[in-house]
PDB file of C-alpha atoms and ligand atoms in Angstrom:
ATOM      1  CA  UNK G   1     -26.181  -4.250   4.937  1.00  0.00           C
ATOM      2  CA  UNK G   2     -22.603  -5.168   5.777  1.00  0.00           C
ATOM      3  CA  UNK G   3     -21.575  -5.342   9.413  1.00  0.00           C
ATOM      4  CA  UNK G   4     -18.366  -3.259   9.436  1.00  0.00           C
ATOM      5  CA  UNK G   5     -17.950  -3.330  13.218  1.00  0.00           C
ATOM      6  CA  UNK G   6     -14.894  -5.161  14.355  1.00  0.00           C
ATOM      7  CA  UNK G   7     -13.057  -5.002  11.018  1.00  0.00           C
ATOM      8  CA  UNK G   8     -10.388  -2.612  12.283  1.00  0.00           C
ATOM      9  CA  UNK G   9      -9.576  -4.424  15.554  1.00  0.00           C
ATOM     10  CA  UNK G  10      -9.301  -7.696  13.639  1.00  0.00           C
ATOM     11  CA  UNK G  11      -7.057  -6.159  10.950  1.00  0.00           C
ATOM     12  CA  UNK G  12      -4.890  -4.591  13.663  1.00  0.00           C
ATOM     13  CA  UNK G  13      -4.451  -7.784  15.620  1.00  0.00           C
ATOM     14  CA  UNK G  14      -3.617  -9.844  12.546  1.00  0.00           C
ATOM     15  CA  UNK G  15      -1.246  -7.199  11.109  1.00  0.00           C
ATOM     16  CA  UNK G  16       0.730  -7.209  14.356  1.00  0.00           C
ATOM     17  CA  UNK G  17       0.981 -10.998  14.387  1.00  0.00           C
ATOM     18  CA  UNK G  18       1.894 -11.095  10.686  1.00  0.00           C
ATOM     19  CA  UNK G  19       4.478  -8.334  11.093  1.00  0.00           C
ATOM     20  CA  UNK G  20       6.122 -10.188  13.971  1.00  0.00           C
ATOM     21  CA  UNK G  21       6.355 -13.314  11.806  1.00  0.00           C
ATOM     22  CA  UNK G  22       7.843 -11.353   8.865  1.00  0.00           C
ATOM     23  CA  UNK G  23      10.405  -9.762  11.135  1.00  0.00           C
ATOM     24  CA  UNK G  24      11.357 -13.101  12.724  1.00  0.00           C
ATOM     25  CA  UNK G  25      11.815 -14.733   9.318  1.00  0.00           C
ATOM     26  CA  UNK G  26      13.948 -11.791   8.181  1.00  0.00           C
ATOM     27  CA  UNK G  27      16.190 -12.188  11.227  1.00  0.00           C
ATOM     28  CA  UNK G  28      16.533 -15.899  10.472  1.00  0.00           C
ATOM     29  CA  UNK G  29      17.610 -15.135   6.876  1.00  0.00           C
ATOM     30  CA  UNK G  30      15.545 -14.722   3.738  1.00  0.00           C
ATOM     31  CA  UNK G  31      15.281 -17.076   0.799  1.00  0.00           C
ATOM     32  CA  UNK G  32      14.018 -15.732  -2.490  1.00  0.00           C
ATOM     33  CA  UNK G  33      11.470 -18.352  -3.522  1.00  0.00           C
ATOM     34  CA  UNK G  34      10.684 -17.155  -7.056  1.00  0.00           C
ATOM     35  CA  UNK G  35      10.635 -14.223  -9.410  1.00  0.00           C
ATOM     36  CA  UNK G  36       7.232 -13.196 -10.727  1.00  0.00           C
ATOM     37  CA  UNK G  37       6.605 -10.807 -13.618  1.00  0.00           C
ATOM     38  CA  UNK G  38      10.214  -9.629 -13.980  1.00  0.00           C
ATOM     39  CA  UNK G  39      13.604 -10.189 -12.437  1.00  0.00           C
ATOM     40  CA  UNK G  40      13.033  -7.459  -9.868  1.00  0.00           C
ATOM     41  CA  UNK G  41       9.571  -8.800  -8.938  1.00  0.00           C
ATOM     42  CA  UNK G  42      10.483 -11.365  -6.328  1.00  0.00           C
ATOM     43  CA  UNK G  43       8.598 -13.391  -3.790  1.00  0.00           C
ATOM     44  CA  UNK G  44      10.227 -14.759  -0.662  1.00  0.00           C
ATOM     45  CA  UNK G  45       9.180 -17.790   1.353  1.00  0.00           C
ATOM     46  CA  UNK G  46       8.208 -15.294   4.045  1.00  0.00           C
ATOM     47  CA  UNK G  47       5.752 -13.472   1.718  1.00  0.00           C
ATOM     48  CA  UNK G  48       3.899 -16.760   1.222  1.00  0.00           C
ATOM     49  CA  UNK G  49       4.025 -17.844   4.848  1.00  0.00           C
ATOM     50  CA  UNK G  50       2.861 -14.447   6.136  1.00  0.00           C
ATOM     51  CA  UNK G  51      -0.019 -14.339   3.651  1.00  0.00           C
ATOM     52  CA  UNK G  52      -1.043 -17.866   4.674  1.00  0.00           C
ATOM     53  CA  UNK G  53      -1.124 -16.777   8.294  1.00  0.00           C
ATOM     54  CA  UNK G  54      -3.247 -13.699   7.517  1.00  0.00           C
ATOM     55  CA  UNK G  55      -5.617 -15.706   5.332  1.00  0.00           C
ATOM     56  CA  UNK G  56      -6.045 -18.450   7.934  1.00  0.00           C
ATOM     57  CA  UNK G  57      -6.704 -15.981  10.766  1.00  0.00           C
ATOM     58  CA  UNK G  58      -9.285 -14.086   8.682  1.00  0.00           C
ATOM     59  CA  UNK G  59     -11.028 -17.293   7.607  1.00  0.00           C
ATOM     60  CA  UNK G  60     -11.194 -18.392  11.224  1.00  0.00           C
ATOM     61  CA  UNK G  61     -12.623 -15.086  12.472  1.00  0.00           C
ATOM     62  CA  UNK G  62     -14.919 -14.256   9.517  1.00  0.00           C
ATOM     63  CA  UNK G  63     -15.501 -17.342   7.374  1.00  0.00           C
ATOM     64  CA  UNK G  64     -17.974 -15.610   5.023  1.00  0.00           C
ATOM     65  CA  UNK G  65     -15.588 -12.896   3.848  1.00  0.00           C
ATOM     66  CA  UNK G  66     -13.762 -12.814   0.522  1.00  0.00           C
ATOM     67  CA  UNK G  67     -10.003 -12.535   0.096  1.00  0.00           C
ATOM     68  CA  UNK G  68      -7.695 -10.868  -2.434  1.00  0.00           C
ATOM     69  CA  UNK G  69      -4.011 -11.359  -1.698  1.00  0.00           C
ATOM     70  CA  UNK G  70      -0.781 -10.652  -3.507  1.00  0.00           C
ATOM     71  CA  UNK G  71       0.599 -14.175  -3.232  1.00  0.00           C
ATOM     72  CA  UNK G  72      -2.367 -16.540  -3.010  1.00  0.00           C
ATOM     73  CA  UNK G  73      -5.001 -15.003  -5.254  1.00  0.00           C
ATOM     74  CA  UNK G  74      -8.685 -14.215  -4.907  1.00  0.00           C
ATOM     75  CA  UNK G  75     -11.702 -15.930  -3.384  1.00  0.00           C
ATOM     76  CA  UNK G  76     -15.200 -14.465  -3.368  1.00  0.00           C
ATOM     77  CA  UNK G  77     -17.088 -14.399  -0.095  1.00  0.00           C
ATOM     78  CA  UNK G  78     -20.746 -14.249   0.896  1.00  0.00           C
ATOM     79  CA  UNK G  79     -20.721 -11.500   3.562  1.00  0.00           C
ATOM     80  CA  UNK G  80     -20.062  -8.531   1.241  1.00  0.00           C
ATOM     81  CA  UNK G  81     -16.638  -7.887   2.812  1.00  0.00           C
ATOM     82  CA  UNK G  82     -13.374  -8.685   1.011  1.00  0.00           C
ATOM     83  CA  UNK G  83      -9.938  -8.483   2.595  1.00  0.00           C
ATOM     84  CA  UNK G  84      -7.245  -7.027   0.343  1.00  0.00           C
ATOM     85  CA  UNK G  85      -3.821  -8.032   1.601  1.00  0.00           C
ATOM     86  CA  UNK G  86      -0.176  -7.418   0.837  1.00  0.00           C
ATOM     87  CA  UNK G  87       1.675  -9.615   3.362  1.00  0.00           C
ATOM     88  CA  UNK G  88       5.016  -7.855   2.824  1.00  0.00           C
ATOM     89  CA  UNK G  89       4.842  -4.624   0.840  1.00  0.00           C
ATOM     90  CA  UNK G  90       8.389  -3.636  -0.001  1.00  0.00           C
ATOM     91  CA  UNK G  91       9.558  -7.184  -0.743  1.00  0.00           C
ATOM     92  CA  UNK G  92      12.760  -6.015  -2.414  1.00  0.00           C
ATOM     93  CA  UNK G  93      13.663  -3.925   0.663  1.00  0.00           C
ATOM     94  CA  UNK G  94      12.837  -6.954   2.820  1.00  0.00           C
ATOM     95  CA  UNK G  95      15.036  -9.260   0.756  1.00  0.00           C
ATOM     96  CA  UNK G  96      17.958  -6.818   0.932  1.00  0.00           C
ATOM     97  CA  UNK G  97      17.622  -6.222   4.689  1.00  0.00           C
ATOM     98  CA  UNK G  98      16.255  -2.681   4.401  1.00  0.00           C
ATOM     99  CA  UNK G  99      13.738  -2.305   7.234  1.00  0.00           C
ATOM    100  CA  UNK G 100      11.273  -0.201   5.201  1.00  0.00           C
ATOM    101  CA  UNK G 101       8.546  -2.779   4.560  1.00  0.00           C
ATOM    102  CA  UNK G 102       4.994  -3.220   5.825  1.00  0.00           C
ATOM    103  CA  UNK G 103       2.031  -5.525   6.228  1.00  0.00           C
ATOM    104  CA  UNK G 104      -0.979  -3.950   4.495  1.00  0.00           C
ATOM    105  CA  UNK G 105      -4.510  -5.172   5.250  1.00  0.00           C
ATOM    106  CA  UNK G 106      -7.751  -3.536   4.059  1.00  0.00           C
ATOM    107  CA  UNK G 107     -11.393  -4.549   4.342  1.00  0.00           C
ATOM    108  CA  UNK G 108     -13.528  -3.404   1.411  1.00  0.00           C
ATOM    109  CA  UNK G 109     -17.185  -3.765   0.484  1.00  0.00           C
ATOM    110  CA  UNK G 110     -18.824  -3.923  -2.944  1.00  0.00           C
ATOM    111  CA  UNK G 111     -17.233  -5.464  -6.022  1.00  0.00           C
ATOM    112  CA  UNK G 112     -13.669  -6.356  -4.997  1.00  0.00           C
ATOM    113  CA  UNK G 113     -11.922  -4.238  -7.628  1.00  0.00           C
ATOM    114  CA  UNK G 114     -10.393  -0.804  -6.974  1.00  0.00           C
ATOM    115  CA  UNK G 115     -12.728   0.768  -9.566  1.00  0.00           C
ATOM    116  CA  UNK G 116     -15.793  -0.318  -7.593  1.00  0.00           C
ATOM    117  CA  UNK G 117     -14.981  -1.071  -3.972  1.00  0.00           C
ATOM    118  CA  UNK G 118     -15.585   1.036  -0.871  1.00  0.00           C
ATOM    119  CA  UNK G 119     -12.758   0.757   1.635  1.00  0.00           C
ATOM    120  CA  UNK G 120     -14.109   0.291   5.164  1.00  0.00           C
ATOM    121  CA  UNK G 121     -10.960  -0.219   7.240  1.00  0.00           C
ATOM    122  CA  UNK G 122      -7.242  -0.282   6.574  1.00  0.00           C
ATOM    123  CA  UNK G 123      -4.042  -0.960   8.473  1.00  0.00           C
ATOM    124  CA  UNK G 124      -0.427  -0.470   7.398  1.00  0.00           C
ATOM    125  CA  UNK G 125       2.030  -1.877   9.937  1.00  0.00           C
ATOM    126  CA  UNK G 126       5.780  -1.583   9.704  1.00  0.00           C
ATOM    127  CA  UNK G 127       7.135  -4.138  12.153  1.00  0.00           C
ATOM    128  CA  UNK G 128      10.744  -2.960  12.444  1.00  0.00           C
ATOM    129  CA  UNK G 129       9.840   0.654  13.180  1.00  0.00           C
ATOM    130  CA  UNK G 130       6.786  -0.515  15.121  1.00  0.00           C
ATOM    131  CA  UNK G 131       4.379   2.015  13.594  1.00  0.00           C
ATOM    132  CA  UNK G 132       0.777   1.057  12.922  1.00  0.00           C
ATOM    133  CA  UNK G 133      -1.234   3.404  10.701  1.00  0.00           C
ATOM    134  CA  UNK G 134      -4.976   2.767  10.691  1.00  0.00           C
ATOM    135  CA  UNK G 135      -8.189   4.211   9.333  1.00  0.00           C
ATOM    136  CA  UNK G 136     -11.887   3.458   9.098  1.00  0.00           C
ATOM    137  CA  UNK G 137     -14.328   5.023   6.640  1.00  0.00           C
ATOM    138  CA  UNK G 138     -15.594   8.196   8.310  1.00  0.00           C
ATOM    139  CA  UNK G 139     -13.474   7.582  11.413  1.00  0.00           C
ATOM    140  CA  UNK G 140     -10.273   9.385  10.427  1.00  0.00           C
ATOM    141  CA  UNK G 141      -6.712   8.180   9.931  1.00  0.00           C
ATOM    142  CA  UNK G 142      -4.462   7.561  12.890  1.00  0.00           C
ATOM    143  CA  UNK G 143      -0.922   6.690  13.881  1.00  0.00           C
ATOM    144  CA  UNK G 144      -1.473   5.215  17.309  1.00  0.00           C
ATOM    145  CA  UNK G 145      -3.479   7.880  19.145  1.00  0.00           C
ATOM    146  CA  UNK G 146      -2.364  10.720  16.851  1.00  0.00           C
ATOM    147  CA  UNK G 147      -4.926  11.834  14.280  1.00  0.00           C
ATOM    148  CA  UNK G 148      -3.372  12.334  10.850  1.00  0.00           C
ATOM    149  CA  UNK G 149      -3.856  15.168   8.374  1.00  0.00           C
ATOM    150  CA  UNK G 150      -2.235  15.562   4.956  1.00  0.00           C
ATOM    151  CA  UNK G 151       0.030  18.545   4.425  1.00  0.00           C
ATOM    152  CA  UNK G 152      -0.876  21.702   2.647  1.00  0.00           C
ATOM    153  CA  UNK G 153       2.081  21.872   0.277  1.00  0.00           C
ATOM    154  CA  UNK G 154       4.512  24.705   0.822  1.00  0.00           C
ATOM    155  CA  UNK G 155       5.539  27.290  -1.741  1.00  0.00           C
ATOM    156  CA  UNK G 156       9.100  26.009  -1.513  1.00  0.00           C
ATOM    157  CA  UNK G 157       7.999  22.872  -3.318  1.00  0.00           C
ATOM    158  CA  UNK G 158       6.580  19.513  -2.364  1.00  0.00           C
ATOM    159  CA  UNK G 159       8.382  16.511  -0.944  1.00  0.00           C
ATOM    160  CA  UNK G 160       7.227  13.835  -3.369  1.00  0.00           C
ATOM    161  CA  UNK G 161       7.569  10.076  -3.599  1.00  0.00           C
ATOM    162  CA  UNK G 162       7.168   7.683  -6.475  1.00  0.00           C
ATOM    163  CA  UNK G 163       7.972   4.134  -7.483  1.00  0.00           C
ATOM    164  CA  UNK G 164       9.089   2.298 -10.587  1.00  0.00           C
ATOM    165  CA  UNK G 165       7.252  -0.805 -11.696  1.00  0.00           C
ATOM    166  CA  UNK G 166       9.228  -4.006 -12.025  1.00  0.00           C
ATOM    167  CA  UNK G 167       8.746  -4.207 -15.796  1.00  0.00           C
ATOM    168  CA  UNK G 168      11.776  -2.614 -17.504  1.00  0.00           C
ATOM    169  CA  UNK G 169       9.562  -1.722 -20.477  1.00  0.00           C
ATOM    170  CA  UNK G 170       7.769   0.891 -18.361  1.00  0.00           C
ATOM    171  CA  UNK G 171      10.856   2.631 -16.998  1.00  0.00           C
ATOM    172  CA  UNK G 172      11.237   5.195 -19.771  1.00  0.00           C
ATOM    173  CA  UNK G 173       7.657   6.373 -19.121  1.00  0.00           C
ATOM    174  CA  UNK G 174       8.258   6.397 -15.357  1.00  0.00           C
ATOM    175  CA  UNK G 175      11.328   8.594 -15.798  1.00  0.00           C
ATOM    176  CA  UNK G 176       9.503  10.924 -18.162  1.00  0.00           C
ATOM    177  CA  UNK G 177       6.809  11.432 -15.491  1.00  0.00           C
ATOM    178  CA  UNK G 178       9.516  12.187 -12.932  1.00  0.00           C
ATOM    179  CA  UNK G 179      10.929  14.815 -15.294  1.00  0.00           C
ATOM    180  CA  UNK G 180       7.489  16.387 -15.623  1.00  0.00           C
ATOM    181  CA  UNK G 181       6.733  16.618 -11.903  1.00  0.00           C
ATOM    182  CA  UNK G 182      10.182  17.776 -10.745  1.00  0.00           C
ATOM    183  CA  UNK G 183       9.324  21.480 -11.152  1.00  0.00           C
ATOM    184  CA  UNK G 184       6.763  20.957  -8.351  1.00  0.00           C
ATOM    185  CA  UNK G 185       9.208  19.165  -6.088  1.00  0.00           C
ATOM    186  CA  UNK G 186      11.441  20.175  -3.233  1.00  0.00           C
ATOM    187  CA  UNK G 187      12.860  16.648  -3.479  1.00  0.00           C
ATOM    188  CA  UNK G 188      11.818  13.137  -4.527  1.00  0.00           C
ATOM    189  CA  UNK G 189      11.908   9.804  -2.649  1.00  0.00           C
ATOM    190  CA  UNK G 190      11.760   6.239  -3.981  1.00  0.00           C
ATOM    191  CA  UNK G 191      11.548   4.323  -0.716  1.00  0.00           C
ATOM    192  CA  UNK G 192      10.226   0.995  -2.051  1.00  0.00           C
ATOM    193  CA  UNK G 193       6.883   0.319  -0.317  1.00  0.00           C
ATOM    194  CA  UNK G 194       3.764   1.887  -1.810  1.00  0.00           C
ATOM    195  CA  UNK G 195       1.588   1.286   1.269  1.00  0.00           C
ATOM    196  CA  UNK G 196       4.089   3.265   3.354  1.00  0.00           C
ATOM    197  CA  UNK G 197       4.349   6.012   0.734  1.00  0.00           C
ATOM    198  CA  UNK G 198       0.580   6.434   1.091  1.00  0.00           C
ATOM    199  CA  UNK G 199       0.688   6.228   4.894  1.00  0.00           C
ATOM    200  CA  UNK G 200       3.397   8.898   4.871  1.00  0.00           C
ATOM    201  CA  UNK G 201       1.233  11.179   2.708  1.00  0.00           C
ATOM    202  CA  UNK G 202      -1.549  10.711   5.283  1.00  0.00           C
ATOM    203  CA  UNK G 203       0.902  11.615   8.050  1.00  0.00           C
ATOM    204  CA  UNK G 204       2.273  14.671   6.145  1.00  0.00           C
ATOM    205  CA  UNK G 205       5.731  13.084   6.087  1.00  0.00           C
ATOM    206  CA  UNK G 206       5.391  13.379   2.328  1.00  0.00           C
ATOM    207  CA  UNK G 207       3.411  16.053   0.517  1.00  0.00           C
ATOM    208  CA  UNK G 208       2.475  13.847  -2.406  1.00  0.00           C
ATOM    209  CA  UNK G 209       2.958  10.520  -4.158  1.00  0.00           C
ATOM    210  CA  UNK G 210       2.384   9.210  -7.649  1.00  0.00           C
ATOM    211  CA  UNK G 211       3.051   5.856  -9.284  1.00  0.00           C
ATOM    212  CA  UNK G 212       1.977   3.873 -12.324  1.00  0.00           C
ATOM    213  CA  UNK G 213       1.465   0.129 -12.116  1.00  0.00           C
ATOM    214  CA  UNK G 214       0.183  -0.458  -8.572  1.00  0.00           C
ATOM    215  CA  UNK G 215      -1.769  -3.605  -7.773  1.00  0.00           C
ATOM    216  CA  UNK G 216      -4.935  -3.425  -5.641  1.00  0.00           C
ATOM    217  CA  UNK G 217      -3.164  -4.733  -2.521  1.00  0.00           C
ATOM    218  CA  UNK G 218      -0.454  -2.055  -2.822  1.00  0.00           C
ATOM    219  CA  UNK G 219      -2.916   0.811  -2.333  1.00  0.00           C
ATOM    220  CA  UNK G 220      -6.133  -0.552  -0.725  1.00  0.00           C
ATOM    221  CA  UNK G 221      -5.265   0.299   2.885  1.00  0.00           C
ATOM    222  CA  UNK G 222      -2.984   3.262   2.153  1.00  0.00           C
ATOM    223  CA  UNK G 223      -5.532   5.064  -0.019  1.00  0.00           C
ATOM    224  CA  UNK G 224      -8.082   4.967   2.816  1.00  0.00           C
ATOM    225  CA  UNK G 225      -5.453   6.452   5.145  1.00  0.00           C
ATOM    226  CA  UNK G 226      -4.954   9.360   2.739  1.00  0.00           C
ATOM    227  CA  UNK G 227      -8.638  10.131   2.177  1.00  0.00           C
ATOM    228  CA  UNK G 228      -9.386   9.864   5.892  1.00  0.00           C
ATOM    229  CA  UNK G 229      -6.503  12.272   6.522  1.00  0.00           C
ATOM    230  CA  UNK G 230      -8.250  14.818   4.290  1.00  0.00           C
ATOM    231  CA  UNK G 231      -6.358  14.096   1.082  1.00  0.00           C
ATOM    232  CA  UNK G 232      -7.431  12.813  -2.296  1.00  0.00           C
ATOM    233  CA  UNK G 233      -6.362   9.718  -4.191  1.00  0.00           C
ATOM    234  CA  UNK G 234      -6.971   9.789  -7.927  1.00  0.00           C
ATOM    235  CA  UNK G 235      -5.968   7.862 -11.013  1.00  0.00           C
ATOM    236  CA  UNK G 236      -5.687   8.883 -14.621  1.00  0.00           C
ATOM    237  CA  UNK G 237      -7.859  11.966 -15.335  1.00  0.00           C
ATOM    238  CA  UNK G 238     -11.434  11.133 -14.271  1.00  0.00           C
ATOM    239  CA  UNK G 239     -10.371   7.630 -13.277  1.00  0.00           C
ATOM    240  CA  UNK G 240     -10.114   5.837  -9.974  1.00  0.00           C
ATOM    241  CA  UNK G 241      -6.662   4.956  -8.636  1.00  0.00           C
ATOM    242  CA  UNK G 242      -5.289   1.786 -10.138  1.00  0.00           C
ATOM    243  CA  UNK G 243      -2.689   0.304 -12.423  1.00  0.00           C
ATOM    244  CA  UNK G 244      -2.735   3.168 -14.871  1.00  0.00           C
ATOM    245  CA  UNK G 245      -1.954   5.782 -12.224  1.00  0.00           C
ATOM    246  CA  UNK G 246      -2.256   6.518  -8.513  1.00  0.00           C
ATOM    247  CA  UNK G 247      -1.832  10.078  -7.261  1.00  0.00           C
ATOM    248  CA  UNK G 248      -2.176  10.907  -3.554  1.00  0.00           C
ATOM    249  CA  UNK G 249      -1.853  14.336  -1.916  1.00  0.00           C
ATOM    250  CA  UNK G 250      -3.878  17.225  -0.584  1.00  0.00           C
ATOM    251  CA  UNK G 251      -6.469  18.331  -3.165  1.00  0.00           C
ATOM    252  CA  UNK G 252      -4.485  21.255  -4.545  1.00  0.00           C
ATOM    253  CA  UNK G 253      -1.209  19.384  -5.000  1.00  0.00           C
ATOM    254  CA  UNK G 254      -3.014  16.298  -6.381  1.00  0.00           C
ATOM    255  CA  UNK G 255      -4.533  18.470  -9.103  1.00  0.00           C
ATOM    256  CA  UNK G 256      -1.157  20.017  -9.915  1.00  0.00           C
ATOM    257  CA  UNK G 257       0.505  16.591 -10.057  1.00  0.00           C
ATOM    258  CA  UNK G 258      -2.209  15.321 -12.379  1.00  0.00           C
ATOM    259  CA  UNK G 259      -1.784  18.318 -14.703  1.00  0.00           C
ATOM    260  CA  UNK G 260       1.981  17.881 -14.766  1.00  0.00           C
ATOM    261  CA  UNK G 261       1.731  14.151 -15.508  1.00  0.00           C
ATOM    262  CA  UNK G 262      -1.041  14.407 -18.134  1.00  0.00           C
ATOM    263  CA  UNK G 263      -0.448  17.767 -19.760  1.00  0.00           C
TER     264      UNK G 263
HETATM  265  C1  IPD I 301       5.838  -3.037  -4.568  1.00  0.00           C
HETATM  266  C2  IPD I 301       6.228  -1.854  -3.709  1.00  0.00           C
HETATM  267  C3  IPD I 301       6.954  -0.807  -4.534  1.00  0.00           C
HETATM  268  C4  IPD I 301       6.176  -0.361  -5.746  1.00  0.00           C
HETATM  269  C5  IPD I 301       5.760  -1.558  -6.575  1.00  0.00           C
HETATM  270  C6  IPD I 301       4.980  -2.550  -5.707  1.00  0.00           C
HETATM  271  P1  IPD I 301       5.726  -5.429  -3.332  1.00  0.00           P
HETATM  272  O1  IPD I 301       5.094  -3.983  -3.830  1.00  0.00           O
HETATM  273  O2  IPD I 301       5.094  -1.290  -3.123  1.00  0.00           O
HETATM  274  O3  IPD I 301       7.231   0.357  -3.789  1.00  0.00           O
HETATM  275  O4  IPD I 301       6.961   0.494  -6.509  1.00  0.00           O
HETATM  276  O5  IPD I 301       4.929  -1.079  -7.626  1.00  0.00           O
HETATM  277  O6  IPD I 301       4.553  -3.646  -6.488  1.00  0.00           O
HETATM  278  O7  IPD I 301       6.038  -6.191  -4.578  1.00  0.00           O
HETATM  279  O8  IPD I 301       6.943  -5.111  -2.571  1.00  0.00           O
HETATM  280  O9  IPD I 301       4.647  -6.018  -2.506  1.00  0.00           O
END
């Protein structure tokens, strides 16, 4: 039996410290340290430094836990808990000086893959705006002291968000999916940080979100926010959310998005 007590306060404290560091480094100027899978897929020195800070703090507080991070890879633990971390989600925004980026930290139990894990606690913190979204399994999703609930999409059409993977080879498919869902949409956003897209679905700032190509750290915390706000997060038909597809919305809109994408 995993001891899930204390996961959320720890994630919250570390996300705030990590967010402050990311913001400070941004103000000092950002250096792009490397490109990863494609030209658009960059990593900054700050991504690495912020992940190191999060990893060190977690190891100090809970040495038996596992870790799965965007920049520094995976390590299995012994406690049954794994931390899934994106130190700066929205790296391209961050590099360009657009303040829409977030620290995303989730604690999961079970096999540390999105197909198998159970999310226990999640935090998405956007340091420039100063908003901290948080959720625990069975405890609801919150923005500060405000309990969150997904929207029930209006007849006028849904405010949707999506993202485009960094691999140019996938863009034609991404655009085809956009074409298919537009009849459901009031409008469409591509804001550049998947964890915040999911947090915004939880907060009913968006009605729905869909994207192909997400990594586990992009959606681990945000997906828990959505389900705890009464929404659903699905993948390809009958699949769990993951690289093939992630759809997040209230149940009715999620089903309509899935039909539009996979018809
Ligand atoms: C990216 C952002 C973006 C999404 C990409 C992600 P990163 O994460 O969340 O919105 O479209 O698929 O990889 O690279 O900024 O941490």
